[in-house]
CSV table of C-alpha atoms in Angstrom, one decimal:
chain,number,residue,atom,x,y,z
A,684,UNK,CA,66.9,119.4,95.8
A,685,UNK,CA,66.5,122.4,98.4
A,686,UNK,CA,69.0,124.9,99.1
A,687,UNK,CA,69.3,123.8,102.8
A,688,UNK,CA,70.3,119.9,101.7
A,689,UNK,CA,72.6,121.3,99.5
A,690,UNK,CA,74.7,122.4,102.0
A,691,UNK,CA,74.8,120.4,105.1
A,692,UNK,CA,78.2,121.1,106.1
A,693,UNK,CA,77.1,124.9,107.4
A,694,UNK,CA,73.4,126.6,108.6
A,695,UNK,CA,72.3,128.4,106.0
A,696,UNK,CA,70.3,130.6,108.0
A,697,UNK,CA,73.5,131.8,109.5
A,698,UNK,CA,75.0,132.4,106.3
A,699,UNK,CA,72.1,133.4,103.9
A,700,UNK,CA,69.0,134.7,103.9
A,701,UNK,CA,65.7,133.4,101.2
A,702,UNK,CA,64.1,135.9,99.1
A,703,UNK,CA,60.8,134.8,97.3
A,704,UNK,CA,61.0,135.7,93.9
A,705,UNK,CA,59.2,134.5,90.3
A,706,UNK,CA,60.2,131.0,88.7
A,707,UNK,CA,61.5,133.1,85.8
A,708,UNK,CA,63.7,135.1,87.9
A,709,UNK,CA,65.3,131.7,89.2
A,710,UNK,CA,65.3,130.2,85.6
A,711,UNK,CA,67.6,133.9,84.9
A,712,UNK,CA,69.9,133.8,87.7
A,713,UNK,CA,70.7,130.4,86.4
A,714,UNK,CA,71.5,131.0,83.0
A,715,UNK,CA,73.2,134.5,83.5
A,716,UNK,CA,70.2,136.3,82.3
A,717,UNK,CA,69.9,138.2,85.5
A,718,UNK,CA,73.2,139.2,87.6
A,719,UNK,CA,72.0,141.1,90.3
A,720,UNK,CA,69.2,140.8,93.1
A,721,UNK,CA,68.2,144.4,94.0
A,722,UNK,CA,65.8,145.0,97.0
A,723,UNK,CA,65.1,147.6,99.6
A,724,UNK,CA,66.4,147.8,102.6
A,725,UNK,CA,63.5,148.3,105.1
A,726,UNK,CA,62.6,147.7,109.0
A,727,UNK,CA,61.6,144.2,107.9
A,728,UNK,CA,65.0,143.1,106.7
A,729,UNK,CA,67.3,145.4,108.0
A,730,UNK,CA,68.6,143.3,110.4
A,731,UNK,CA,69.6,140.6,108.0
A,732,UNK,CA,71.1,142.5,105.9
A,733,UNK,CA,72.8,144.7,108.1
A,734,UNK,CA,75.5,144.6,110.8
A,735,UNK,CA,74.1,144.7,113.8
A,736,UNK,CA,76.2,145.8,117.4
A,737,UNK,CA,74.7,144.6,120.6
A,738,UNK,CA,71.2,144.7,119.3
A,739,UNK,CA,71.2,147.8,117.5
A,740,UNK,CA,71.9,148.8,114.1
A,741,UNK,CA,74.6,152.3,115.2
A,742,UNK,CA,75.2,154.9,113.3
A,743,UNK,CA,78.0,157.1,113.8
A,744,UNK,CA,77.7,161.0,112.4
A,745,UNK,CA,80.2,163.6,113.0
A,746,UNK,CA,78.4,165.7,115.7
A,747,UNK,CA,76.2,163.3,116.6
A,748,UNK,CA,77.0,159.8,117.5
A,749,UNK,CA,73.2,158.2,118.1
A,750,UNK,CA,71.6,154.9,117.9
A,751,UNK,CA,69.1,154.4,115.6
A,752,UNK,CA,66.4,152.4,115.4
A,753,UNK,CA,64.8,151.7,112.1
A,754,UNK,CA,66.0,155.3,111.0
A,755,UNK,CA,67.6,155.7,107.5
A,756,UNK,CA,69.4,159.2,108.1
A,757,UNK,CA,70.7,160.2,104.5
A,758,UNK,CA,73.6,161.5,105.8
A,759,UNK,CA,74.4,163.2,102.8
A,760,UNK,CA,74.2,160.6,100.6
A,761,UNK,CA,76.9,158.4,102.3
A,762,UNK,CA,75.6,154.5,103.2
A,763,UNK,CA,75.4,154.9,107.1
A,764,UNK,CA,75.4,151.0,107.6
A,765,UNK,CA,77.7,147.9,107.0
A,766,UNK,CA,76.7,144.8,105.1
A,767,UNK,CA,77.1,142.2,107.4
A,768,UNK,CA,80.1,140.2,106.5
A,769,UNK,CA,78.7,136.6,107.5
A,770,UNK,CA,76.0,137.4,104.3
A,771,UNK,CA,77.4,135.0,101.7
A,772,UNK,CA,74.7,133.5,99.9
A,773,UNK,CA,70.9,134.1,99.0
A,774,UNK,CA,68.6,131.5,98.2
A,775,UNK,CA,65.8,132.3,95.7
A,776,UNK,CA,62.5,130.8,96.6
A,777,UNK,CA,60.5,130.5,93.1
A,778,UNK,CA,57.3,129.2,93.0
A,779,UNK,CA,58.6,125.2,92.0
A,780,UNK,CA,62.2,125.5,92.4
A,781,UNK,CA,64.8,127.1,94.2
A,782,UNK,CA,68.3,128.2,93.6
A,783,UNK,CA,71.1,128.8,95.8
A,784,UNK,CA,73.3,132.0,95.0
A,785,UNK,CA,76.7,133.2,96.1
A,786,UNK,CA,76.9,136.9,96.6
A,787,UNK,CA,80.3,138.1,94.9
A,788,UNK,CA,79.5,141.6,95.6
A,789,UNK,CA,77.1,144.1,97.0
A,790,UNK,CA,76.4,148.2,96.5
A,791,UNK,CA,74.3,150.5,97.9
A,792,UNK,CA,72.5,153.7,96.4
A,793,UNK,CA,69.7,156.0,97.6
A,794,UNK,CA,66.4,154.9,96.9
A,795,UNK,CA,63.3,156.8,98.3
A,796,UNK,CA,64.2,160.1,100.1
A,797,UNK,CA,62.6,161.5,102.7
A,798,UNK,CA,61.7,163.4,106.3
A,799,UNK,CA,61.7,161.0,108.9
A,800,UNK,CA,59.3,161.9,111.6
A,801,UNK,CA,59.8,159.2,114.3
A,802,UNK,CA,59.6,155.2,115.0
A,803,UNK,CA,56.4,154.4,113.5
A,804,UNK,CA,55.6,157.5,112.2
A,805,UNK,CA,54.8,157.7,108.5
A,806,UNK,CA,56.8,158.2,106.0
A,807,UNK,CA,56.7,161.8,103.8
A,808,UNK,CA,58.8,161.7,100.4
A,809,UNK,CA,60.9,164.5,100.1
A,810,UNK,CA,63.4,164.5,97.5
A,811,UNK,CA,65.6,166.9,100.1
A,812,UNK,CA,64.4,165.1,103.1
A,813,UNK,CA,66.7,164.2,106.1
A,814,UNK,CA,66.7,160.4,105.9
A,815,UNK,CA,66.5,157.5,102.7
A,816,UNK,CA,65.5,154.0,102.2
A,817,UNK,CA,68.4,152.7,100.7
A,818,UNK,CA,68.7,149.8,98.0
A,819,UNK,CA,71.1,147.1,97.6
A,820,UNK,CA,72.3,145.5,94.8
A,821,UNK,CA,73.5,141.9,95.4
A,822,UNK,CA,75.8,140.3,92.6
A,823,UNK,CA,75.2,136.3,92.3
A,824,UNK,CA,76.4,133.6,90.7
A,825,UNK,CA,74.2,130.4,91.2
A,826,UNK,CA,75.8,127.3,93.0
A,827,UNK,CA,75.1,124.2,91.3
A,828,UNK,CA,73.5,121.2,93.1
A,829,UNK,CA,76.7,118.9,91.3
A,830,UNK,CA,79.1,121.2,90.0
A,831,UNK,CA,81.9,120.2,87.8
A,832,UNK,CA,85.2,120.7,89.6
A,833,UNK,CA,88.6,122.4,87.5
A,834,UNK,CA,92.5,121.9,88.2
A,835,UNK,CA,93.7,124.8,86.9
A,836,UNK,CA,97.4,125.2,86.9
A,837,UNK,CA,99.7,128.0,88.0
A,838,UNK,CA,103.7,128.4,87.5
A,839,UNK,CA,104.9,131.5,88.7
A,840,UNK,CA,108.0,131.7,86.6
A,841,UNK,CA,106.7,131.4,83.2
A,842,UNK,CA,102.8,132.6,83.6
A,843,UNK,CA,101.5,136.3,83.1
A,844,UNK,CA,100.3,136.4,86.7
A,845,UNK,CA,103.2,137.0,89.0
A,846,UNK,CA,103.6,136.0,92.6
A,847,UNK,CA,103.4,140.0,93.0
A,848,UNK,CA,99.9,140.5,91.6
A,849,UNK,CA,98.7,137.3,94.1
A,850,UNK,CA,99.9,139.6,96.7
A,851,UNK,CA,98.2,142.2,95.2
A,852,UNK,CA,95.0,140.4,94.8
A,853,UNK,CA,94.6,139.4,98.5
A,854,UNK,CA,95.9,142.4,99.9
A,855,UNK,CA,92.9,144.0,97.9
A,856,UNK,CA,90.2,141.4,98.6
A,857,UNK,CA,86.3,142.2,98.5
A,858,UNK,CA,83.4,140.3,100.5
A,859,UNK,CA,86.4,137.9,100.9
A,860,UNK,CA,87.1,137.2,97.3
A,861,UNK,CA,89.2,138.7,94.3
A,862,UNK,CA,88.5,138.3,90.4
A,863,UNK,CA,90.0,136.9,87.5
A,864,UNK,CA,90.3,135.3,84.4
A,865,UNK,CA,92.0,131.8,83.6
A,866,UNK,CA,92.9,129.7,80.8
A,867,UNK,CA,91.0,126.6,80.4
A,868,UNK,CA,92.2,123.7,78.5
A,869,UNK,CA,89.0,121.1,78.6
A,870,UNK,CA,86.5,124.2,78.2
A,871,UNK,CA,83.8,122.1,76.7
A,872,UNK,CA,81.7,121.3,79.4
A,873,UNK,CA,82.6,123.8,81.5
A,874,UNK,CA,80.0,126.5,82.9
A,875,UNK,CA,79.4,129.0,84.8
A,876,UNK,CA,78.9,128.4,88.5
A,877,UNK,CA,81.3,125.5,88.4
A,878,UNK,CA,83.9,125.0,90.7
A,879,UNK,CA,87.7,124.7,90.6
A,880,UNK,CA,91.3,124.3,92.7
A,881,UNK,CA,94.2,126.2,91.4
A,882,UNK,CA,97.5,124.0,91.7
A,883,UNK,CA,100.8,126.1,92.2
A,884,UNK,CA,103.9,124.0,90.4
A,885,UNK,CA,107.4,124.5,89.6
A,886,UNK,CA,108.9,125.8,92.6
A,887,UNK,CA,108.8,124.8,96.3
A,888,UNK,CA,106.1,126.0,97.4
A,889,UNK,CA,103.9,124.4,95.3
A,890,UNK,CA,100.3,123.0,95.9
A,891,UNK,CA,96.6,124.6,96.5
A,892,UNK,CA,97.1,128.0,96.1
A,893,UNK,CA,93.3,128.9,96.5
A,894,UNK,CA,90.1,127.8,95.3
A,895,UNK,CA,86.9,129.4,93.3
A,896,UNK,CA,84.5,129.7,91.4
A,897,UNK,CA,83.6,130.0,87.2
A,898,UNK,CA,81.2,133.2,86.7
A,899,UNK,CA,80.8,133.3,83.0
A,900,UNK,CA,81.1,129.8,80.4
A,901,UNK,CA,84.2,130.1,78.5
A,902,UNK,CA,85.2,132.6,75.6
A,903,UNK,CA,87.9,132.7,73.3
A,904,UNK,CA,90.7,134.9,73.9
A,905,UNK,CA,94.3,136.0,72.1
A,906,UNK,CA,97.3,133.7,74.2
A,907,UNK,CA,98.1,135.3,77.4
A,908,UNK,CA,101.7,133.4,76.6
A,909,UNK,CA,101.9,136.1,73.1
A,910,UNK,CA,101.6,133.6,70.1
A,911,UNK,CA,99.3,133.6,67.5
A,912,UNK,CA,96.9,130.9,68.6
A,913,UNK,CA,94.1,131.3,70.4
A,914,UNK,CA,92.7,130.2,73.8
A,915,UNK,CA,89.4,129.7,75.7
A,916,UNK,CA,89.2,131.6,79.0
A,917,UNK,CA,87.0,132.1,82.0
A,918,UNK,CA,86.2,134.8,84.3
A,919,UNK,CA,86.0,133.6,88.2
A,920,UNK,CA,85.7,134.5,91.6
A,921,UNK,CA,89.2,133.3,93.8
A,922,UNK,CA,88.5,132.6,97.5
A,923,UNK,CA,90.3,131.3,100.7
A,924,UNK,CA,93.9,131.9,99.3
A,925,UNK,CA,96.5,130.6,101.0
A,926,UNK,CA,99.3,133.2,103.1
A,927,UNK,CA,101.6,134.9,100.2
A,928,UNK,CA,104.8,133.6,100.7
A,929,UNK,CA,103.8,130.8,102.8
A,930,UNK,CA,103.8,126.8,101.6
A,931,UNK,CA,100.3,125.6,100.8
A,932,UNK,CA,98.7,123.4,103.5
A,933,UNK,CA,97.3,121.3,100.9
A,934,UNK,CA,101.2,120.9,99.6
A,935,UNK,CA,102.0,119.0,96.5
A,936,UNK,CA,103.3,116.2,98.7
A,937,UNK,CA,100.7,115.5,101.0
A,938,UNK,CA,98.3,115.6,97.6
A,939,UNK,CA,100.9,113.0,95.7
A,940,UNK,CA,101.0,111.0,99.0
A,941,UNK,CA,96.7,111.0,99.3
A,942,UNK,CA,96.0,110.5,95.6
A,943,UNK,CA,98.9,108.9,94.4
A,944,UNK,CA,97.0,107.9,90.8
A,945,UNK,CA,96.7,111.8,89.4
A,946,UNK,CA,99.5,113.8,87.9
A,947,UNK,CA,99.2,116.9,89.7
A,948,UNK,CA,102.4,118.8,88.6
A,949,UNK,CA,102.5,118.5,85.4
A,950,UNK,CA,99.7,119.2,82.6
A,951,UNK,CA,97.7,121.8,81.0
A,952,UNK,CA,95.3,124.6,83.3
A,953,UNK,CA,91.8,123.5,83.1
A,954,UNK,CA,91.5,119.4,83.5
A,955,UNK,CA,88.3,118.7,84.3
A,956,UNK,CA,88.4,116.2,87.5
A,957,UNK,CA,86.6,113.0,88.0
A,958,UNK,CA,84.6,112.2,90.9
A,959,UNK,CA,86.7,109.9,92.8
A,960,UNK,CA,89.5,112.5,92.8
A,961,UNK,CA,87.1,115.7,93.9
A,962,UNK,CA,85.5,113.2,96.9
A,963,UNK,CA,89.3,112.9,98.2
A,964,UNK,CA,90.5,116.6,97.5
A,965,UNK,CA,87.5,118.3,99.0
A,966,UNK,CA,88.3,116.3,102.5
A,967,UNK,CA,91.9,117.3,102.1
A,968,UNK,CA,90.1,120.8,101.6
A,969,UNK,CA,88.1,120.7,104.5
A,970,UNK,CA,90.5,119.2,106.8
A,971,UNK,CA,93.1,121.9,105.8
A,972,UNK,CA,90.9,124.7,106.6
A,973,UNK,CA,89.6,123.2,109.8
A,974,UNK,CA,93.7,123.3,110.6
A,975,UNK,CA,93.6,127.2,110.0
A,976,UNK,CA,90.7,127.3,112.7
């Protein structure tokens, strides 16, 4: 199934760019062997990657505010543009299949340095030149066609992760997300790329606190509670958090009313959800997001 079929909820052209890659790149991204996609920002792709203001890429230099077209001013080694905040995905198009990947971080580095001679003029490479073609590295995680869905549980009164920690994570989100690791009970089938819902329990704010995606396979570690037993953990990106200090829009009461057969408030963290539960839960999530818009 092509990426456009997997994502009928949104226009893929508004939130993604497509890159032609070798099939082995697609395979290595899916297995985690490749985690970063690197490319040059040039005149052909700059409008897809960089922030656009009134039809122009705007560059402000201290002593000379100017609008440049296709100019990559070196700017003392500082990246002079902004990556589009609407760019959320890369579609990697191989010869036999494609792979939808979520962008989880972006890094830019100066690449070829040269002297800028004007629009349409040839590039003359110069290690001390006034301009630069910048290189962008997208850290990505594949979005499987049918990811497994897990319910993680968080009780702030007993967890090593406090409500204050959550507030700080939300305050310092990058690219609309923050990172953490969490223990997972039913870990045997969990894989990088699977999705999760974080269920807050144990107080009057009980409900879905945020959602996200696993960016690692499960791995062993010491018990977060300090006992001698070993636990399994996953690294994950966390998105769409509820506003700190406010009761969740998907509260425990709403979940129990909509899906009464499932035990929401009690149980382990990292429970594999059955398809009938995730279908109903995803509908509730979509409605909750629409209510906030």
